[in-house]
Short mmCIF file of C-alpha atoms and ligand atoms in Angstrom, two decimals:
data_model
loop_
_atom_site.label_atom_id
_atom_site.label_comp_id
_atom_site.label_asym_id
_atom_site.label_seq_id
_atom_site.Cartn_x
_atom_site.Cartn_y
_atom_site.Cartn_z
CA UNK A 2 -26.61 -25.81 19.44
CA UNK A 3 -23.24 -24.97 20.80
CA UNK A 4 -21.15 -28.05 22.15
CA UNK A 5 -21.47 -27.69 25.88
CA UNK A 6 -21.56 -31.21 27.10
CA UNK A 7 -18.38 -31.73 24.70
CA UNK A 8 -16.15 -34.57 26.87
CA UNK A 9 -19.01 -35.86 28.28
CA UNK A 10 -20.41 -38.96 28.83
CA UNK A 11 -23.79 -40.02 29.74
CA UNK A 12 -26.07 -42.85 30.32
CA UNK A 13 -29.49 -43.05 29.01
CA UNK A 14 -32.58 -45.18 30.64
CA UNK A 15 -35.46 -45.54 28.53
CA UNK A 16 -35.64 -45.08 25.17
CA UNK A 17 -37.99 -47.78 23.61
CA UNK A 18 -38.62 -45.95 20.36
CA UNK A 19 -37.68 -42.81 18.41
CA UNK A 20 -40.89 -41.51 20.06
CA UNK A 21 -39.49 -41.81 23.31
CA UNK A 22 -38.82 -38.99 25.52
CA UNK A 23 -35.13 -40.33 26.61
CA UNK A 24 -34.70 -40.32 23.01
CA UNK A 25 -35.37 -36.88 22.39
CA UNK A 26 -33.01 -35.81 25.33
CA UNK A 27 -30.58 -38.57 23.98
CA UNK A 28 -30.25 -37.16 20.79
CA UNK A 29 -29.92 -33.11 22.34
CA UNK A 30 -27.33 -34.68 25.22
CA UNK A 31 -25.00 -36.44 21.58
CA UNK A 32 -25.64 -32.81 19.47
CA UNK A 33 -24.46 -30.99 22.23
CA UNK A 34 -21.17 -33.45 22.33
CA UNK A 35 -21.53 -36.02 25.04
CA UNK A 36 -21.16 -39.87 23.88
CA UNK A 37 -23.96 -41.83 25.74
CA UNK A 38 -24.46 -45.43 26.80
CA UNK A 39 -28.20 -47.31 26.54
CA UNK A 40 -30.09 -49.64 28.50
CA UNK A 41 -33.08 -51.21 26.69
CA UNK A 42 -35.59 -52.95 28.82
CA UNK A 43 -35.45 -56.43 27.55
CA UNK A 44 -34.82 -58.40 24.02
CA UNK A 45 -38.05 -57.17 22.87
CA UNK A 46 -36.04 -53.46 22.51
CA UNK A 47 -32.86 -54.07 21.70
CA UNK A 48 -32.92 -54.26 17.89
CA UNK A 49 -34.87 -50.56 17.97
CA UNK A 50 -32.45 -49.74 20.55
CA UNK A 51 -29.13 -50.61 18.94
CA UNK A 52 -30.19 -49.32 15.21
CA UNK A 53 -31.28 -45.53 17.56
CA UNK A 54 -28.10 -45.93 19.38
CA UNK A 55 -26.36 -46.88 15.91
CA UNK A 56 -27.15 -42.99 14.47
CA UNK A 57 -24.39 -41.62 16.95
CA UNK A 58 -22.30 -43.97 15.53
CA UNK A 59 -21.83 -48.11 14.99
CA UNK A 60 -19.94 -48.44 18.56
CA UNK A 61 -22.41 -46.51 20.93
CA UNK A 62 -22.96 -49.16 23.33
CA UNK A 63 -26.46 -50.64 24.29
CA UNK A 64 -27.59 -53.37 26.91
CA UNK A 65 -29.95 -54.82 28.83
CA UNK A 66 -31.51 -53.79 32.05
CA UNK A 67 -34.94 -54.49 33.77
CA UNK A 68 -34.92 -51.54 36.66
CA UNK A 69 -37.10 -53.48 38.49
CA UNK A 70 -34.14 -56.49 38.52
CA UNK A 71 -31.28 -55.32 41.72
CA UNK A 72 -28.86 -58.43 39.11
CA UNK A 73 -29.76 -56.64 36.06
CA UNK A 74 -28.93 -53.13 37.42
CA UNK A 75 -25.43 -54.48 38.66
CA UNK A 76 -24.68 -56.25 35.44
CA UNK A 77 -25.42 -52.91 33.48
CA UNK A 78 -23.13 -50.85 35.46
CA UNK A 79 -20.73 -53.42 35.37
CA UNK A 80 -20.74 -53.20 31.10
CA UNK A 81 -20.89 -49.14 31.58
CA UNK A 82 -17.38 -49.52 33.59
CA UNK A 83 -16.49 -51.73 30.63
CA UNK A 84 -16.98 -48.62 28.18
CA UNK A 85 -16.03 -45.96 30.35
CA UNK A 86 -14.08 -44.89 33.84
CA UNK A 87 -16.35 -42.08 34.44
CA UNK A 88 -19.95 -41.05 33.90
CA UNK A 89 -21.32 -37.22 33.74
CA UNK A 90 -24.83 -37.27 32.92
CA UNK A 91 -27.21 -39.70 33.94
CA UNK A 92 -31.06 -40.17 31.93
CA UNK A 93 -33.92 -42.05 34.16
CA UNK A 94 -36.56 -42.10 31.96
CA UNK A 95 -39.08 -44.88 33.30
CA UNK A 96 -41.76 -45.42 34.49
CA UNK A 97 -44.89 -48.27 34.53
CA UNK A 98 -47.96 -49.53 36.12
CA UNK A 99 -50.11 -52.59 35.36
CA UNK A 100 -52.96 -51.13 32.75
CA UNK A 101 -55.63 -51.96 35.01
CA UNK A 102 -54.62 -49.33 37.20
CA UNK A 103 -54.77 -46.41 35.29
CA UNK A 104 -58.52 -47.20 34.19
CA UNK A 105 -61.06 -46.85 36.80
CA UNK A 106 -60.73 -45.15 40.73
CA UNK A 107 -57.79 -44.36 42.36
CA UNK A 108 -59.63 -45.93 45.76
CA UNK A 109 -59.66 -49.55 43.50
CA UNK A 110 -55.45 -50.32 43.38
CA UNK A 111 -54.25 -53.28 43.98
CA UNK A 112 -51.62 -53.54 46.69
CA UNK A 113 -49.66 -55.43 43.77
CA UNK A 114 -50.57 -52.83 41.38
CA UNK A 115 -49.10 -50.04 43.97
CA UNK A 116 -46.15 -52.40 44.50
CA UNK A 117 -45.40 -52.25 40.82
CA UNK A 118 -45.92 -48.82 39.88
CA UNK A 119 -43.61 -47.65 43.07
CA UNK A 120 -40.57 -49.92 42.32
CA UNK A 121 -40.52 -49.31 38.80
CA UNK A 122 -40.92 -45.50 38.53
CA UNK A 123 -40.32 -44.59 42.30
CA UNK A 124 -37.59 -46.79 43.73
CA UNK A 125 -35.86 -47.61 40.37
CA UNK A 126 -33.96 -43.93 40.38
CA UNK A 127 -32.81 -44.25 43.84
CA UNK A 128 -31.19 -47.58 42.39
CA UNK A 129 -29.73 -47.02 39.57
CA UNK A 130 -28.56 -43.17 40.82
CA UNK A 131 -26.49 -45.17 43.64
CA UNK A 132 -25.10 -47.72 41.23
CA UNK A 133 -23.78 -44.93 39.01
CA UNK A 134 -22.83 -42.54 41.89
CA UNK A 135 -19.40 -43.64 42.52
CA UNK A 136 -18.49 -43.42 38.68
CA UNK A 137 -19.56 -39.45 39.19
CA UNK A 138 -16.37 -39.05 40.65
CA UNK A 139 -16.19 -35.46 39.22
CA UNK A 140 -19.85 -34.74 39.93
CA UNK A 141 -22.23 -35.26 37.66
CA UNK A 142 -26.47 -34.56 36.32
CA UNK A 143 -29.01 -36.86 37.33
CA UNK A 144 -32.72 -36.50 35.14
CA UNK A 145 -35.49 -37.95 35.89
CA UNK A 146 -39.12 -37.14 33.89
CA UNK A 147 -42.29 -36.58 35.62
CA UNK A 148 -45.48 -35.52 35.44
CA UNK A 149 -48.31 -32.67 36.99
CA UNK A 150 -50.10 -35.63 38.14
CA UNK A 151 -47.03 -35.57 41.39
CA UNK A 152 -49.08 -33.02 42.18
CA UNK A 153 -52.71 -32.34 41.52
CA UNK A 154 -55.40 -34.68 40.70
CA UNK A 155 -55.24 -36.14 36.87
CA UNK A 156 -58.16 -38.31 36.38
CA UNK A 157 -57.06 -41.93 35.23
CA UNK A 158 -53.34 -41.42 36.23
CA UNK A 159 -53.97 -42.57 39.39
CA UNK A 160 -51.21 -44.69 41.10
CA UNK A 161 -48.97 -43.36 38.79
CA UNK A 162 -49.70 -39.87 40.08
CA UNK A 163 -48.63 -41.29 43.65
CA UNK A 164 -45.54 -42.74 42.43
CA UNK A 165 -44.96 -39.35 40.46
CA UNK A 166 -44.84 -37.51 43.63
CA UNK A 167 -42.54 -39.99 45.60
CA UNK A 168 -39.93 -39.86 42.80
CA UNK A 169 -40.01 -35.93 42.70
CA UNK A 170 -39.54 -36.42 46.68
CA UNK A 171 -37.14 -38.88 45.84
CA UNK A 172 -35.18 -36.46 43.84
CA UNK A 173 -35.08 -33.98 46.69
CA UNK A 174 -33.65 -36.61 49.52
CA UNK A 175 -30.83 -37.80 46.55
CA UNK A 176 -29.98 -33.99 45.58
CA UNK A 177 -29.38 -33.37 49.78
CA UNK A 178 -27.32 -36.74 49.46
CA UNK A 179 -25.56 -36.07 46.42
CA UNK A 180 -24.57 -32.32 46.65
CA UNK A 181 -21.70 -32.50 49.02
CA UNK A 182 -20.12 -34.99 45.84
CA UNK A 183 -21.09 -32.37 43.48
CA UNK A 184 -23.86 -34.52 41.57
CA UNK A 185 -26.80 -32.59 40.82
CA UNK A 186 -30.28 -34.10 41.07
CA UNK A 187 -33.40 -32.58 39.02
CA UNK A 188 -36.48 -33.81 37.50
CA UNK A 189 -38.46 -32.12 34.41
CA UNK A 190 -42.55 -32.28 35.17
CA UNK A 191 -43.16 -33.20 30.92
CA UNK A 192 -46.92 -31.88 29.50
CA UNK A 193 -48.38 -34.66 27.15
CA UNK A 194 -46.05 -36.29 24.45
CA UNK A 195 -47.55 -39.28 21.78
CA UNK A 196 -44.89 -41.66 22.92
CA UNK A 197 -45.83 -45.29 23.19
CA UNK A 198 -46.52 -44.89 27.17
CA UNK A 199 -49.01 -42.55 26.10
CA UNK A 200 -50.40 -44.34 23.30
CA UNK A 201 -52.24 -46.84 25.64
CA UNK A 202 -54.25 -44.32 27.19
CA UNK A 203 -57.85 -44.13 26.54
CA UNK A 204 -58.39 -39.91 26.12
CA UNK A 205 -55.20 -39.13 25.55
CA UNK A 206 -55.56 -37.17 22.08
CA UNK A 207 -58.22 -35.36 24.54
CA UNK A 208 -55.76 -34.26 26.69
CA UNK A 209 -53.18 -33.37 23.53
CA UNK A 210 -56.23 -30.86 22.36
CA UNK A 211 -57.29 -29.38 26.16
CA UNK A 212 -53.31 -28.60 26.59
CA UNK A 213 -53.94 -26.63 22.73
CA UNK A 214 -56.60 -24.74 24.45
CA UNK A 215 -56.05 -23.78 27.90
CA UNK A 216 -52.21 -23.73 28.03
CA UNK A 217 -50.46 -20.04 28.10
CA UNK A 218 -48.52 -20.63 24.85
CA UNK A 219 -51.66 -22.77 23.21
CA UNK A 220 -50.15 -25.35 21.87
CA UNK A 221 -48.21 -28.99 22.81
CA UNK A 222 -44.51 -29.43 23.62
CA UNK A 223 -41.51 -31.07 21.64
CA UNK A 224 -39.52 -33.55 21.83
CA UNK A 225 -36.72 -30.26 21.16
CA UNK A 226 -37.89 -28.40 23.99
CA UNK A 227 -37.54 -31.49 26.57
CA UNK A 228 -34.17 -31.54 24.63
CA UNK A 229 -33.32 -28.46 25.51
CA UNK A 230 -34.42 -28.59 29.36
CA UNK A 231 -32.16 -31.72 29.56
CA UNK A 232 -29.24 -29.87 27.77
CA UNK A 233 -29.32 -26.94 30.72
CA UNK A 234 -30.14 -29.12 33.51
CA UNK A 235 -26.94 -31.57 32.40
CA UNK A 236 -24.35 -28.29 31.69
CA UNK A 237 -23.29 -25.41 33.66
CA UNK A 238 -26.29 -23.00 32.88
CA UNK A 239 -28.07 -25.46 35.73
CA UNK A 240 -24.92 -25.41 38.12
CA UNK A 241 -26.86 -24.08 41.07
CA UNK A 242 -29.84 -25.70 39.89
CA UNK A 243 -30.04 -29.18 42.13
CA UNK A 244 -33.37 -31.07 43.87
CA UNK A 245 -35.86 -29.45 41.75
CA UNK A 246 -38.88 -30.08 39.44
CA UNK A 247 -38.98 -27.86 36.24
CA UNK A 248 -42.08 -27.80 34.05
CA UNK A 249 -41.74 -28.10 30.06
CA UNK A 250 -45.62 -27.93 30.06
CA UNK A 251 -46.47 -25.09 28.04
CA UNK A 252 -46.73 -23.15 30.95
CA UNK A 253 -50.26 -25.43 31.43
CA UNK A 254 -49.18 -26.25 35.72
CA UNK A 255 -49.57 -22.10 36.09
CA UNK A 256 -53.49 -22.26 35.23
CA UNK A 257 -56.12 -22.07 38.42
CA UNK A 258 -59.01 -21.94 35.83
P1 NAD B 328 -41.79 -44.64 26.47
O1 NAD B 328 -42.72 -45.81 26.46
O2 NAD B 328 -41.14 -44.27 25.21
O3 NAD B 328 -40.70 -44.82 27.61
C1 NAD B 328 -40.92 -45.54 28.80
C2 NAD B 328 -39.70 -46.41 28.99
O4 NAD B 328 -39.77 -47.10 30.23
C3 NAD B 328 -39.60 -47.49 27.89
O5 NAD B 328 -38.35 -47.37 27.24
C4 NAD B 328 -39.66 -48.79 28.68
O6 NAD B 328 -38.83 -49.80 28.14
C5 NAD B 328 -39.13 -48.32 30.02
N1 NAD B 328 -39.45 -49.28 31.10
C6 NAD B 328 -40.66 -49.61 31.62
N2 NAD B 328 -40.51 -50.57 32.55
C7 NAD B 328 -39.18 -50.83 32.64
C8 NAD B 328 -38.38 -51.72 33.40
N3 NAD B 328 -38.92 -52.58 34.28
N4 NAD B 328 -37.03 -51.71 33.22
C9 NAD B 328 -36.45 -50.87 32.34
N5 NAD B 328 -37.15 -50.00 31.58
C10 NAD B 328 -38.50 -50.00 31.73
O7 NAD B 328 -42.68 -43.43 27.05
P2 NAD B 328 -42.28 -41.94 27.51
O8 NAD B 328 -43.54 -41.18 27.45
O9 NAD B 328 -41.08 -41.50 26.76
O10 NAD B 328 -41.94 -42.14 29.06
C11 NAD B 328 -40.69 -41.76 29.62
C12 NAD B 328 -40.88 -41.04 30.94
O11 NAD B 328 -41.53 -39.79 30.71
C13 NAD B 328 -41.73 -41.78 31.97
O12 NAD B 328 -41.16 -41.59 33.26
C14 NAD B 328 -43.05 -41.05 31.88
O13 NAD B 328 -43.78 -41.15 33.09
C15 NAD B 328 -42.56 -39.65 31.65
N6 NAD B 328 -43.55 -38.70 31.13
C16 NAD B 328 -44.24 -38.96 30.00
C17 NAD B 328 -45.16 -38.05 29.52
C18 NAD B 328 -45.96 -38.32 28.28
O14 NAD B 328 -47.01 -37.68 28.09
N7 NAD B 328 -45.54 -39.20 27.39
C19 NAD B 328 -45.36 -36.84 30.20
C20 NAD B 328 -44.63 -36.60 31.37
C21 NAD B 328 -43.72 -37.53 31.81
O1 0WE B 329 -46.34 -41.22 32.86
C1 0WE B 329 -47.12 -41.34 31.94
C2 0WE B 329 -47.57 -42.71 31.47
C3 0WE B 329 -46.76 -43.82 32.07
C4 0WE B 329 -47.36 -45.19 31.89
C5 0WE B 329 -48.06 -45.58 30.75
C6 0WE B 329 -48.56 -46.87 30.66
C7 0WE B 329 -49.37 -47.35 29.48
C8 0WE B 329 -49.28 -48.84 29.30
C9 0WE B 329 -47.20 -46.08 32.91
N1 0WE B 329 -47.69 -47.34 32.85
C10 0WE B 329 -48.34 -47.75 31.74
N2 0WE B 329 -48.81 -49.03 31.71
C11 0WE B 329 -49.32 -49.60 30.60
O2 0WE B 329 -49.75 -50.77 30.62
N3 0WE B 329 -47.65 -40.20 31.36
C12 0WE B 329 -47.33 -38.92 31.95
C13 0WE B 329 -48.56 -40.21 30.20
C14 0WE B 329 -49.97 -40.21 30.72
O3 0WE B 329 -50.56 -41.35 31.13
C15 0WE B 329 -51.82 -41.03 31.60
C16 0WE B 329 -52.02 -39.66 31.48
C17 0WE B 329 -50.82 -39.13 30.92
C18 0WE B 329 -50.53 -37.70 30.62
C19 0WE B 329 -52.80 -41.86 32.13
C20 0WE B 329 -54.03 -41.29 32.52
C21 0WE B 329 -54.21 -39.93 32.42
C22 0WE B 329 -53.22 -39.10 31.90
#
């Protein structure tokens, strides 16, 4: 891959494991030639994180943030400003919701459960976009991951599906926002990855072998590919490219039947 995010720098949310979907965009966003700063989500992550972050070299710097904490976010950005004056390329790649609500019906959420799920994979990338807005001095690429459950039915994904589509509306209000200050604002709409988020999930290898089937190019997507989407969106091939969804699903989201 040529180096077009050389003189870069970015910062990644969300890598837990090597598994992780922020770490297969991590490692494309470093190959292409931008140096990147971590978060991990609590002490539970940070050896895992800081060995990951270690590959790009023993200084990449890691910390702690809980997005659902408004003290941890400012703390973060404060360590960010510590490393760098400017940031290009920002990774928001989060999202939760209690277990309980992604087994059951939709119509049984909790208004706690709702809470949760909204704040943490909604809310958190209005709040951490504005925190790193005014280092984007230059403009900038924000990423966010989603999923086809913004926007048709997935059994089981429930909540999440509702949060889903209020971050890719989300994305839409901050690209209108943003634009005038030349910071881009795009989310990629992911088909099923074995990462740890997906590991809980009662059917998922299901869902791995009914993407095989009935997907155009009949088969799953990689970690590469998501890679590669992040690489475009975050460099000038996605210059004009700002408030959008784009699907790395196989071409699956194209299917009526
Ligand atoms: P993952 O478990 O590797 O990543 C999820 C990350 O969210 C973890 O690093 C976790 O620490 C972080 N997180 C959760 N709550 C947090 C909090 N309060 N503060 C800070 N960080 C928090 O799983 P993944 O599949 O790589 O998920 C990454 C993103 O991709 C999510 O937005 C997910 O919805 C999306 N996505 C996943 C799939 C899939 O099939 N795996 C498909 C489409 C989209
Ligand atoms: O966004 C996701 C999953 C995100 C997720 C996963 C968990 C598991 C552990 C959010 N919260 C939690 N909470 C936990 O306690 N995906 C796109 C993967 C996924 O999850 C599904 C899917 C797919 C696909 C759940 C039901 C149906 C399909």
């Amino acid at each position: 891959m040529s180096r077009v995010l050389e003189g870069k720098v970015g910062v990644v949310f969300g890598v837990a494991n090597k598994r992780s979907i922020a770490w297969g965009i991590a490692q494309a966003w470093a190959q292409a030639g931008a140096k990147l700063i971590f978060n991990y989500q609590g002490e539970r992550l940070k050896e895992n994180v800081e060995e990951l972050a270690a590959t790009f070299g023993s200084d990449t710097p890691a910390a702690p943030c809980d997005v659902s904490r408004d003290e941890d976010i400012v703390r973060f950005m404060d360590f960010v400003k510590s490393k760098t004056p400017r940031v290009d390329l920002l990774l928001h790649s989060v999202a939760f919701a209690p277990k309980e609500a992604l087994e059951g019906n939709f119509l049984d959420t909790s208004r706690e459960a709702f809470r949760v799920a909204h704040d943490i994979s909604a809310y958190s990338l209005v709040a951490v976009t504005r925190a790193a807005a005014p280092l984007m001095a230059g403009g900038g690429s924000v990423v966010t991951m989603s999923y086809y459950g913004a926007e048709k039915v997935v059994p089981h994904y429930n909540v999440m599906g509702v949060a889903k589509a209020a971050l890719e509306a989300s994305v839409r209000y901050l690209a209108y926002d943003l634009g005038p200050r030349k910071v881009r604002v795009n989310a990629i709409s992911a088909g099923p990855v074995n990462t740890l988020a997906a590991r809980g999930i009662s059917g998922f290898s299901a869902m791995l072998s009914h993407y095989e089937q009935h997907a155009p190019l009949k088969r799953n997507i990689t970690l590469e590919e998501l890679g590669a989407m992040g690489v475009f969106l975050a460099s000038d091939g996605g210059a004009g490219v700002t408030g959008q969804t784009l699907y790395v699903d196989s071409g699956y989201s194209v299917m009526g039947m």
